[in-house]
Short mmCIF file of C-alpha atoms and ligand atoms in Angstrom, two decimals:
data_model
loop_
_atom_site.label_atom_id
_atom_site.label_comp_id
_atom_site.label_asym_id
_atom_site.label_seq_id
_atom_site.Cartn_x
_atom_site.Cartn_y
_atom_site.Cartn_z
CA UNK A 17 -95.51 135.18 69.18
CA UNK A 18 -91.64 134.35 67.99
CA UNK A 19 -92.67 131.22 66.72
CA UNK A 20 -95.24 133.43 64.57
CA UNK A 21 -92.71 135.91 63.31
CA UNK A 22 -90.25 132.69 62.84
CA UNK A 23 -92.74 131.08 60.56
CA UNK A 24 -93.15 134.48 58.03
CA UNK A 25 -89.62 134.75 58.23
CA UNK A 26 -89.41 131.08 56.45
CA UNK A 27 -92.19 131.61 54.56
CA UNK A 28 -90.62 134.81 53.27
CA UNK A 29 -87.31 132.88 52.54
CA UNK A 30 -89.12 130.41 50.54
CA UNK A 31 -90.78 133.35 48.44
CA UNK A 32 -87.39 134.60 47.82
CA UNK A 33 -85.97 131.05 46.71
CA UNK A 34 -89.08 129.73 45.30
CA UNK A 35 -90.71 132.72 43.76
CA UNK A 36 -93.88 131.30 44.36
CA UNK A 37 -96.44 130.06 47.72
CA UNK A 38 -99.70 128.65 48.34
CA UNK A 39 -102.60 130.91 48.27
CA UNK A 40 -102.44 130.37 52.44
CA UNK A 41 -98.91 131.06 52.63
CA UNK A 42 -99.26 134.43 50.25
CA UNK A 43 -102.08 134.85 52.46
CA UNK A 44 -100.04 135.27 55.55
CA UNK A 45 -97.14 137.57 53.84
CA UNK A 46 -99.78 139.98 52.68
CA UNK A 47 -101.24 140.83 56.49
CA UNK A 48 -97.87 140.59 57.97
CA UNK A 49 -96.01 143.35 59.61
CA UNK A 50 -92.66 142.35 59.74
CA UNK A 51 -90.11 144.70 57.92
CA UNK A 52 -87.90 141.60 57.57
CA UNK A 53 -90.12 141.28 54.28
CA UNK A 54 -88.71 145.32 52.81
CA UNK A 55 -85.45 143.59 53.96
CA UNK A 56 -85.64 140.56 51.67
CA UNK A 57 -87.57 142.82 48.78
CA UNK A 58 -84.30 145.70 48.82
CA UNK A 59 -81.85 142.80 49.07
CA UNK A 60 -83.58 140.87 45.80
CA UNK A 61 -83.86 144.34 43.99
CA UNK A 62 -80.14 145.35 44.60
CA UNK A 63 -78.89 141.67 43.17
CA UNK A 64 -80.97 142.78 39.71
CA UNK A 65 -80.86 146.56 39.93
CA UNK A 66 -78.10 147.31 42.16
CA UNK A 67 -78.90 151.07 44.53
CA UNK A 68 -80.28 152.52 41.00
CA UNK A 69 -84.01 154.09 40.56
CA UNK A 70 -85.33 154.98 37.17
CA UNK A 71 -87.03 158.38 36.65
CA UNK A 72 -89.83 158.26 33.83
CA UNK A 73 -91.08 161.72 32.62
CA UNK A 74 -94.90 161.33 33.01
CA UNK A 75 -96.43 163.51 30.38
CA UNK A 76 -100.69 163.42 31.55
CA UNK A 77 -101.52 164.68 28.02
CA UNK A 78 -105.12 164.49 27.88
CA UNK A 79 -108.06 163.76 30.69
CA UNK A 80 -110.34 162.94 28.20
CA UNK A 81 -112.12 159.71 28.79
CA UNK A 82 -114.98 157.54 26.78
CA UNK A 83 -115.42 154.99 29.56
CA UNK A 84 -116.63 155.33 33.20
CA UNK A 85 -114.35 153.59 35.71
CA UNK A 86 -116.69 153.47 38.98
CA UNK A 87 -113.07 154.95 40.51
CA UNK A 88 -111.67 157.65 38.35
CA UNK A 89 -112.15 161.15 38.03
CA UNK A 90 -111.62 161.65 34.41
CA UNK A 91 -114.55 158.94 33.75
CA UNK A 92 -116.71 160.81 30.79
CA UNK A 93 -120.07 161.11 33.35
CA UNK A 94 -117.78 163.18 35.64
CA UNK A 95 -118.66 167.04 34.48
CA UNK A 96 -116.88 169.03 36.86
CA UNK A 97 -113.76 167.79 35.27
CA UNK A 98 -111.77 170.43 33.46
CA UNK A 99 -110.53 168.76 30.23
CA UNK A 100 -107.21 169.38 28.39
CA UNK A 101 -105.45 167.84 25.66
CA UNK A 102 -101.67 168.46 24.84
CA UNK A 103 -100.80 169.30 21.20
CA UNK A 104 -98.19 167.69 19.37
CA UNK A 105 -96.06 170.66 19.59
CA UNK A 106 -96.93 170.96 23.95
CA UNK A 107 -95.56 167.36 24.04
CA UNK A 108 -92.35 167.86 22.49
CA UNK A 109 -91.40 170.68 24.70
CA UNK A 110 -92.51 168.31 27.81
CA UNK A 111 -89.54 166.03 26.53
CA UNK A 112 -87.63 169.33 25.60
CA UNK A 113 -87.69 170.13 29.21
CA UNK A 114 -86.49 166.70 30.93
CA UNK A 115 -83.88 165.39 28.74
CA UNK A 116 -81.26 168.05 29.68
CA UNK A 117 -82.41 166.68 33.40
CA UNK A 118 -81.83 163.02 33.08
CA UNK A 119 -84.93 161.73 31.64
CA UNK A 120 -84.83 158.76 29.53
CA UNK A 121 -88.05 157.71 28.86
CA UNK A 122 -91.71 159.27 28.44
CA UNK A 123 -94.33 158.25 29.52
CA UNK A 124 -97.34 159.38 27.74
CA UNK A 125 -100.55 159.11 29.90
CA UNK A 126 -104.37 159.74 29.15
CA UNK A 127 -107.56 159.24 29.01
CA UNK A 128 -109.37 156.86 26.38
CA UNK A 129 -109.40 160.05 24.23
CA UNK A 130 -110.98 159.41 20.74
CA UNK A 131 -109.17 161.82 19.36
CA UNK A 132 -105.66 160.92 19.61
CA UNK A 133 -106.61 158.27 16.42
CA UNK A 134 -103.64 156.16 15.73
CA UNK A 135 -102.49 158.34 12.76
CA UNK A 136 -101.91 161.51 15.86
CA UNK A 137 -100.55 159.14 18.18
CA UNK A 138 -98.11 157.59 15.40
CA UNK A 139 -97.13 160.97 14.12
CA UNK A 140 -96.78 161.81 18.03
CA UNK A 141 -94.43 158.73 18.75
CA UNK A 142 -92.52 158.63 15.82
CA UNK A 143 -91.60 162.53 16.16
CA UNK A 144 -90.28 161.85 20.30
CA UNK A 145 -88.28 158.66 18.63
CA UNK A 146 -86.81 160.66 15.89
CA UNK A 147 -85.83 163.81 18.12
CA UNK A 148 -84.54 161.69 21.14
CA UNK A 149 -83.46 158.32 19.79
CA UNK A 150 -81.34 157.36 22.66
CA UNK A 151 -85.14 157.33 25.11
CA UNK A 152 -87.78 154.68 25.40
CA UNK A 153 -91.48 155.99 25.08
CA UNK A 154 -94.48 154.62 26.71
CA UNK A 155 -97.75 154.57 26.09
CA UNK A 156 -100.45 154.11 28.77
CA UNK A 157 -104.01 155.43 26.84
CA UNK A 158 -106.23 152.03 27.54
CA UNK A 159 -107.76 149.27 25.26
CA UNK A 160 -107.40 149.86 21.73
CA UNK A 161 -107.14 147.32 18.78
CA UNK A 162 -104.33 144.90 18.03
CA UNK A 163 -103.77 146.37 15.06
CA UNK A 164 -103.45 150.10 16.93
CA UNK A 165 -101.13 148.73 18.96
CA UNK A 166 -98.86 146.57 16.22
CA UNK A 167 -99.07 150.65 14.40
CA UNK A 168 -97.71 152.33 17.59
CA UNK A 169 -95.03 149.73 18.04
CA UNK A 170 -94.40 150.27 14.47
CA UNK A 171 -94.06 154.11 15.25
CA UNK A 172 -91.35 153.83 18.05
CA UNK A 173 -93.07 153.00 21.45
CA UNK A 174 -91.19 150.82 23.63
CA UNK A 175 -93.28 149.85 26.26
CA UNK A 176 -97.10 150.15 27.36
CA UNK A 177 -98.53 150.49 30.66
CA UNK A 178 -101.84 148.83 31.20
CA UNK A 179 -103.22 147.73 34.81
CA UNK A 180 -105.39 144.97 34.39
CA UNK A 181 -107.10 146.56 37.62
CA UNK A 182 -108.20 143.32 39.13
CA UNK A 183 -107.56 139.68 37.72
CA UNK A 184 -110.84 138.27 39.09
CA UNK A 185 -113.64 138.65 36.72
CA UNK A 186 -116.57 139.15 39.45
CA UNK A 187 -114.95 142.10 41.23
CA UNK A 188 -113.94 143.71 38.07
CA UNK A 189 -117.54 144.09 37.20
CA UNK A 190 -118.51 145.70 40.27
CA UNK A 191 -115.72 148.64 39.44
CA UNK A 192 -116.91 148.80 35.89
CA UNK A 193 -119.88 149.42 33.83
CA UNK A 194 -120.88 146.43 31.36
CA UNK A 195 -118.96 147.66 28.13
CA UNK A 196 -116.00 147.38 29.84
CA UNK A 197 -114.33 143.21 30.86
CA UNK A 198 -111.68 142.17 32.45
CA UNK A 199 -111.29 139.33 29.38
CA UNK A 200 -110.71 142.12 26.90
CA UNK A 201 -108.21 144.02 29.60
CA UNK A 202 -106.66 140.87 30.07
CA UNK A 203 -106.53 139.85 26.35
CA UNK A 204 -104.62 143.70 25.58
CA UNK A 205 -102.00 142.69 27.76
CA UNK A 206 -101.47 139.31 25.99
CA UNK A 207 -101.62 140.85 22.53
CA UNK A 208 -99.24 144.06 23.76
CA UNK A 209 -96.55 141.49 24.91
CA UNK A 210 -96.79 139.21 21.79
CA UNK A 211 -96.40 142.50 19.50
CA UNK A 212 -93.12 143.21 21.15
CA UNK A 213 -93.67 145.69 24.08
CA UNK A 214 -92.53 145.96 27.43
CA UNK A 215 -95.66 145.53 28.93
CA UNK A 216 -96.89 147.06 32.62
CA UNK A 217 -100.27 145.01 34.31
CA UNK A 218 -101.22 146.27 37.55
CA UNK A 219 -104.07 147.09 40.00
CA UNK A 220 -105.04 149.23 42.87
CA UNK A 221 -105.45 148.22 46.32
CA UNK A 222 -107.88 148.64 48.47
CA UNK A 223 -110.71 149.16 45.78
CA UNK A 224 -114.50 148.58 46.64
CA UNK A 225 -114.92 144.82 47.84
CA UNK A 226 -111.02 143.84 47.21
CA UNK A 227 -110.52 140.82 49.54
CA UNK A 228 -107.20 139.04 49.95
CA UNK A 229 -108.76 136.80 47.75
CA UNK A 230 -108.75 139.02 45.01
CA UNK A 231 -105.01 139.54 45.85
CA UNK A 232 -104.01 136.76 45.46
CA UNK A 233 -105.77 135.83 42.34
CA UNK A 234 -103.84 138.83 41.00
CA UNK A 235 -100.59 137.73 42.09
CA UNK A 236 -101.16 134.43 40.49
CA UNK A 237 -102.22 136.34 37.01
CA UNK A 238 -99.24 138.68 37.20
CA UNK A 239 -96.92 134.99 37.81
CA UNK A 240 -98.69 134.08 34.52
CA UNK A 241 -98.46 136.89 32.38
CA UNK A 242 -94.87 137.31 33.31
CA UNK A 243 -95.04 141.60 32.23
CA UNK A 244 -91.94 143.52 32.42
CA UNK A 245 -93.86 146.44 34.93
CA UNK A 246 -96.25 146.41 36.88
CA UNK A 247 -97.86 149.29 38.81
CA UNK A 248 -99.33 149.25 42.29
CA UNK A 249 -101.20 152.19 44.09
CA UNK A 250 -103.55 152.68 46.50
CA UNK A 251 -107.00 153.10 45.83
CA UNK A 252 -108.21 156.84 46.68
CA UNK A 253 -111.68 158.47 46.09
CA UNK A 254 -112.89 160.87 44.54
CA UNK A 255 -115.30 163.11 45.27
CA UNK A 256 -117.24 163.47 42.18
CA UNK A 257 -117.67 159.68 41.35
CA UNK A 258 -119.70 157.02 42.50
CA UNK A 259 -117.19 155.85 44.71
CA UNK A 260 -116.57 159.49 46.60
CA UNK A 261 -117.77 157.61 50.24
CA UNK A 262 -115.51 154.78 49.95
CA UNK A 263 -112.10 153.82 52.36
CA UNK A 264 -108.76 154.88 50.48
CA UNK A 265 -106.37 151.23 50.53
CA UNK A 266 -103.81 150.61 53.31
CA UNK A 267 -99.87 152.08 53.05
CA UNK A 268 -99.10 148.91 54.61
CA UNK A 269 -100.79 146.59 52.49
CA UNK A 270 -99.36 148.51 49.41
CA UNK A 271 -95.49 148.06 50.50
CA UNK A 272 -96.48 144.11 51.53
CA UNK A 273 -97.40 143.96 47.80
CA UNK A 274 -94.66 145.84 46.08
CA UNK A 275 -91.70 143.54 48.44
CA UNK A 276 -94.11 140.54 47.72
CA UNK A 277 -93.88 141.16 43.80
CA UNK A 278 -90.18 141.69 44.16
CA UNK A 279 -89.43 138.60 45.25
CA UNK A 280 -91.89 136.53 43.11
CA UNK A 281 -90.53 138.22 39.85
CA UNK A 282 -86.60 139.82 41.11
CA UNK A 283 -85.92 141.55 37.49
CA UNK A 284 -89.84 143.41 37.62
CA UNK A 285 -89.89 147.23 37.47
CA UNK A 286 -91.98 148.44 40.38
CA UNK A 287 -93.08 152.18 40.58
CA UNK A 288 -93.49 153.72 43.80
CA UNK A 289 -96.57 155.22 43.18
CA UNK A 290 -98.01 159.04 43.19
CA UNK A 291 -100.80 157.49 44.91
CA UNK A 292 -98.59 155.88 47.75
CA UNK A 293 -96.76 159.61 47.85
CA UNK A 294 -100.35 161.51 48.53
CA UNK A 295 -101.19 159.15 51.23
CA UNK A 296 -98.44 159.22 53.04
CA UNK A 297 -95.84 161.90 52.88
CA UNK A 298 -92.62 159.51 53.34
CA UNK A 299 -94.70 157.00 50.88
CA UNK A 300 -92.46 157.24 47.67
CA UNK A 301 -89.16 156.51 50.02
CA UNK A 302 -91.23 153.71 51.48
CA UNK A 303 -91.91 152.44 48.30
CA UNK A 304 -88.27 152.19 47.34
CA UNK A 305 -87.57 150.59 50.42
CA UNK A 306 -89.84 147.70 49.78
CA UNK A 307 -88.24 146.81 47.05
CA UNK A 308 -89.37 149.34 43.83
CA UNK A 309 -87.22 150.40 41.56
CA UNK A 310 -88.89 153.27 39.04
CA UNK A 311 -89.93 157.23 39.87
CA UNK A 312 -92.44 158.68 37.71
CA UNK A 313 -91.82 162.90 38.05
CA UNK A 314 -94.83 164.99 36.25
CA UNK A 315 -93.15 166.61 33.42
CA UNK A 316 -96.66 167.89 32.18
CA UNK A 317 -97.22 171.38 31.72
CA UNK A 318 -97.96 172.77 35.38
CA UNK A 319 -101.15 174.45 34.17
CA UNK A 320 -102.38 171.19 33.68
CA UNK A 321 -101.76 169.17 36.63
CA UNK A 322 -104.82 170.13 38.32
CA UNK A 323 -106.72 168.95 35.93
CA UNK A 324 -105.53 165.44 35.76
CA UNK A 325 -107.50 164.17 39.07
CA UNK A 326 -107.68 160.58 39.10
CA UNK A 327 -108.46 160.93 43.03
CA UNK A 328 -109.05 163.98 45.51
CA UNK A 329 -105.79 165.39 46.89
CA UNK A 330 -103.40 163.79 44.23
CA UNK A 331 -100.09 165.19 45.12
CA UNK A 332 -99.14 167.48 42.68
CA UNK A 333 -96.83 170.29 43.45
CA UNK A 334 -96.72 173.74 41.14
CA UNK A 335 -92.68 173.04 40.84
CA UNK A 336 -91.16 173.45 37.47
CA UNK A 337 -89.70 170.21 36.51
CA UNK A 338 -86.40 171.01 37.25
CA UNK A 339 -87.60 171.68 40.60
CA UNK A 340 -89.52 168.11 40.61
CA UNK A 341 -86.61 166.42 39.43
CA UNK A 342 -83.74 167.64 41.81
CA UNK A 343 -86.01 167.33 44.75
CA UNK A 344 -86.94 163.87 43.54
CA UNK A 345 -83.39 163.14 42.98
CA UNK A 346 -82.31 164.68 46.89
CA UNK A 347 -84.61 162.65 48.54
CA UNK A 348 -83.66 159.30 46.78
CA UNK A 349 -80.23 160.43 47.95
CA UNK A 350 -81.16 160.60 51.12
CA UNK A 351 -82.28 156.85 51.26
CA UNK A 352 -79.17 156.10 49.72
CA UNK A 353 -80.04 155.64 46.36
CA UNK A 354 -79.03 156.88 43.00
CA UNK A 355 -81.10 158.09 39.97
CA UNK A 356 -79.88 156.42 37.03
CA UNK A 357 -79.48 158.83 33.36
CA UNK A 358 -80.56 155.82 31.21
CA UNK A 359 -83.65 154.70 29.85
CA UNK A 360 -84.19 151.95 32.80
CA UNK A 361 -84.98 148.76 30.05
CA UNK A 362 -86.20 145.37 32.35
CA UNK A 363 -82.95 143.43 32.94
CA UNK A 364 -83.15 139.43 31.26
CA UNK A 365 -81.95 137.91 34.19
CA UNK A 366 -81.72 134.65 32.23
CA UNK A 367 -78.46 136.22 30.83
CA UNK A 368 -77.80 138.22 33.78
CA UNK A 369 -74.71 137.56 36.41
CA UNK A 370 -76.46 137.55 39.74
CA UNK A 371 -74.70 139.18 42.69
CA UNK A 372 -74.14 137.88 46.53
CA UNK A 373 -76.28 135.10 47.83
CA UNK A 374 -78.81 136.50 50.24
CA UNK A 375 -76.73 135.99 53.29
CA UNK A 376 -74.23 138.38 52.08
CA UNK A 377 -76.96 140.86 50.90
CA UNK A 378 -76.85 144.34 53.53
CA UNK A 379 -79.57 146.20 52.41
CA UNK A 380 -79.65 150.02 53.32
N1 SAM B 22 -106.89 155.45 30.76
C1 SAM B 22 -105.77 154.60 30.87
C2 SAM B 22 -106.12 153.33 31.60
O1 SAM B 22 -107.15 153.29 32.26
O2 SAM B 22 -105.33 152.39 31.50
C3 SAM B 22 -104.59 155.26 31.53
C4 SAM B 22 -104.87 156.33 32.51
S1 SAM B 22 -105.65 155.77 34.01
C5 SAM B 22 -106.01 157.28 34.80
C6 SAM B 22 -104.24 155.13 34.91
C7 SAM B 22 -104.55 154.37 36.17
O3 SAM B 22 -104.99 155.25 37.19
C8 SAM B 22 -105.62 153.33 36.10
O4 SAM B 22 -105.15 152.14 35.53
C9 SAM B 22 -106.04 153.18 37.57
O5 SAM B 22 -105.48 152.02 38.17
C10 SAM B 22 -105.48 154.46 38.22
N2 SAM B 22 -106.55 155.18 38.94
C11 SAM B 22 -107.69 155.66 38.43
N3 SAM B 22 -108.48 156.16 39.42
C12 SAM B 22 -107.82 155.97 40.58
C13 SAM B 22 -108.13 156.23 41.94
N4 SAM B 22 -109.29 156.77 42.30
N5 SAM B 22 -107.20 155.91 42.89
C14 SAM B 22 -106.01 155.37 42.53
N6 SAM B 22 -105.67 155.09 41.25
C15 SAM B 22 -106.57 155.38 40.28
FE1 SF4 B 23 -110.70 156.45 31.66
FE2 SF4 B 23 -108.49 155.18 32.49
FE3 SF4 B 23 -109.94 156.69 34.19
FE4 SF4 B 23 -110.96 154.39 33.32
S1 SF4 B 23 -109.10 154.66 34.58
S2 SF4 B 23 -112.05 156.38 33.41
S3 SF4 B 23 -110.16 154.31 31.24
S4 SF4 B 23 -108.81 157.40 32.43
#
């Protein structure tokens, strides 16, 4: 048994100096249970990032959706939803409301909506940029066209948040209908990063027929694509889609991943997920303990937050977002972290001055 928990502890050394493994070794850090692993993750995080967190203002403005994700609740077959869209002017005040509380950067999230056409959008973007020039603004609204994207780069947007969902072509199919592929998901990414974005891959865990396997061929894609962000939830059903019987992923597994990623790729910006926070009440702290490093607070309007169900029982208070924020802010205190007031870019660490060597590293 200690020569067991002797062996991850090398193996999660020579993550930390290496930044890489073999599939076996990943293998083995991705069932493990030793914390020594959040250790190593908060340590590698602090050198980069020091004790700060970045807030994001998540603005959900529309749960309209053409496709039909096997997983997601605003998939177009899925009639019970109740769908919204946020005008132009509803936006604004969304940012209205969290600059005077720290935020930075917006994050505009929705459905593959085919009527935000990249005119809207543009006008959208370039109107946050001109009113708040000192905040980034992402985008996270799906697969569009490469020239859509060079138009909303050209408008103002910083950065663009899309999870590739799962890097292994066979098991993407089975949580997607046919007009959807994982070469085209894939092939957004590529083109987002060589117009100029920050770019944000990701993928759930825990979906429908997700082996370690399928993990791992992820972690290799993410070592590849080299993103700036990358988002990782569990997987959680919903009740009106085709996946409403299936098993929700595993905390642990989650946190494995997030401390994993932290050490393969130190400078990455790693949410701790809503998804991690509705499964497990302590899960956003957890999170930040295994080594994330970005908070994303609804700053939608709170008449619309029960309408944006991606899974049943998504956490979603009725606070104001003042409310959101401080208590967000309080219980990142608590862990002894700060919330930074900036707009949280990905640090080069090419050009960067690393701190201690891992021995003199004390992670809270
Ligand atoms: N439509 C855009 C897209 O798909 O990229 C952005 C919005 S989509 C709701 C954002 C993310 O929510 C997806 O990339 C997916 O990973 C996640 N999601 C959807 N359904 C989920 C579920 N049942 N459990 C956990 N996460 C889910
Ligand atoms: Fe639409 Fe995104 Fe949900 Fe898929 S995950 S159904 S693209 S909102």
């Amino acid at each position: 048994m200690r020569n067991e928990q002797e062996n991850t502890k090398a193996l999660i050394d020579k993550l930390e100096s290496l930044h890489t493994l073999s599939r076996a070794e990943f293998a083995e850090i991705l069932a493990c249970d030793d914390d020594y692993l959040f250790e190593r993750a908060r340590c590698a995080a602090h050198k980069v990032y020091g004790k700060s967190i970045f807030m994001r203002g998540l603005i959900e403005f529309t749960n309209y959706c053409k496709n039909n994700c096997y997983y997601c609740g605003l998939r177009a077959e899925n009639k019970k939803a109740r769908r919204y869209r946020l005008t132009k002017e509803q936006i604004l005040e969304c940012c209205k409301t969290g600059y005077p509380l720290g935020f930075r950067t917006f994050v505009l999230q929705g459905g593959e909506d085919v009527y935000y056409t990249d005119d809207i959008l543009a006008d959208i973007v370039s109107e946050i940029k001109a009113a708040y020039p000192d905040c980034a603004v992402t985008l996270s609204v799906g697969e569009r066209s490469y020239e859509s994207y060079e138009r909303l780069f050209r408008a103002g947007a910083d950065r663009y948040l899309l999870r590739h969902e799962t890097a292994n072509d066979a098991h993407y199919r089975t949580l997607h209908p046919d007009a959807m592929s994982s070469f085209n998901r894939k092939q957004c990414l590529r083109d987002l990063k060589k117009i100029g974005y920050q770019v944000g891959c990701g993928f759930m865990v825990g979906t429908p027929g997700q082996t370690p396997e399928h993990i791992i061929d992820d972690l290799f894609f993410i070592k590849e694509l080299q993103p700036h962000m990358a988002g990782i939830g569990p997987f959680i059903p919903h009740s009106d889609t085709p996946f409403r019987d299936k098993t929700a992923g595993d905390v642990r597994i989650t946190l494995n991943i997030l401390a994993i990623l932290r050490l393969m790729q130190p400078n990455l910006l790693i949410p701790a997920t809503t998804a991690l926070a509705t499964l497990d009440a302590q899960g956003r702290e957890q999170g930040i303990l295994a080594g994330a490093n970005v908070v994303m607070p609804n700053l939608s309007p709170v008449d619309v937050r029960t309408k944006y169900l991606l899974y049943d029982h998504k956490m979603c208070t009725g606070d104001e977002a003042a409310e959101y924020a401080a208590g967000m802010r309080n219980r990142i205190q608590r862990i002894g972290y700060e919330v930074a007031v900036s707009r949280g870019d990905c640090i080069d660490i090419s050009s960067h001055t690393i701190n201690p060597s891992p021995g003199q590293c004390h992670p809270a």
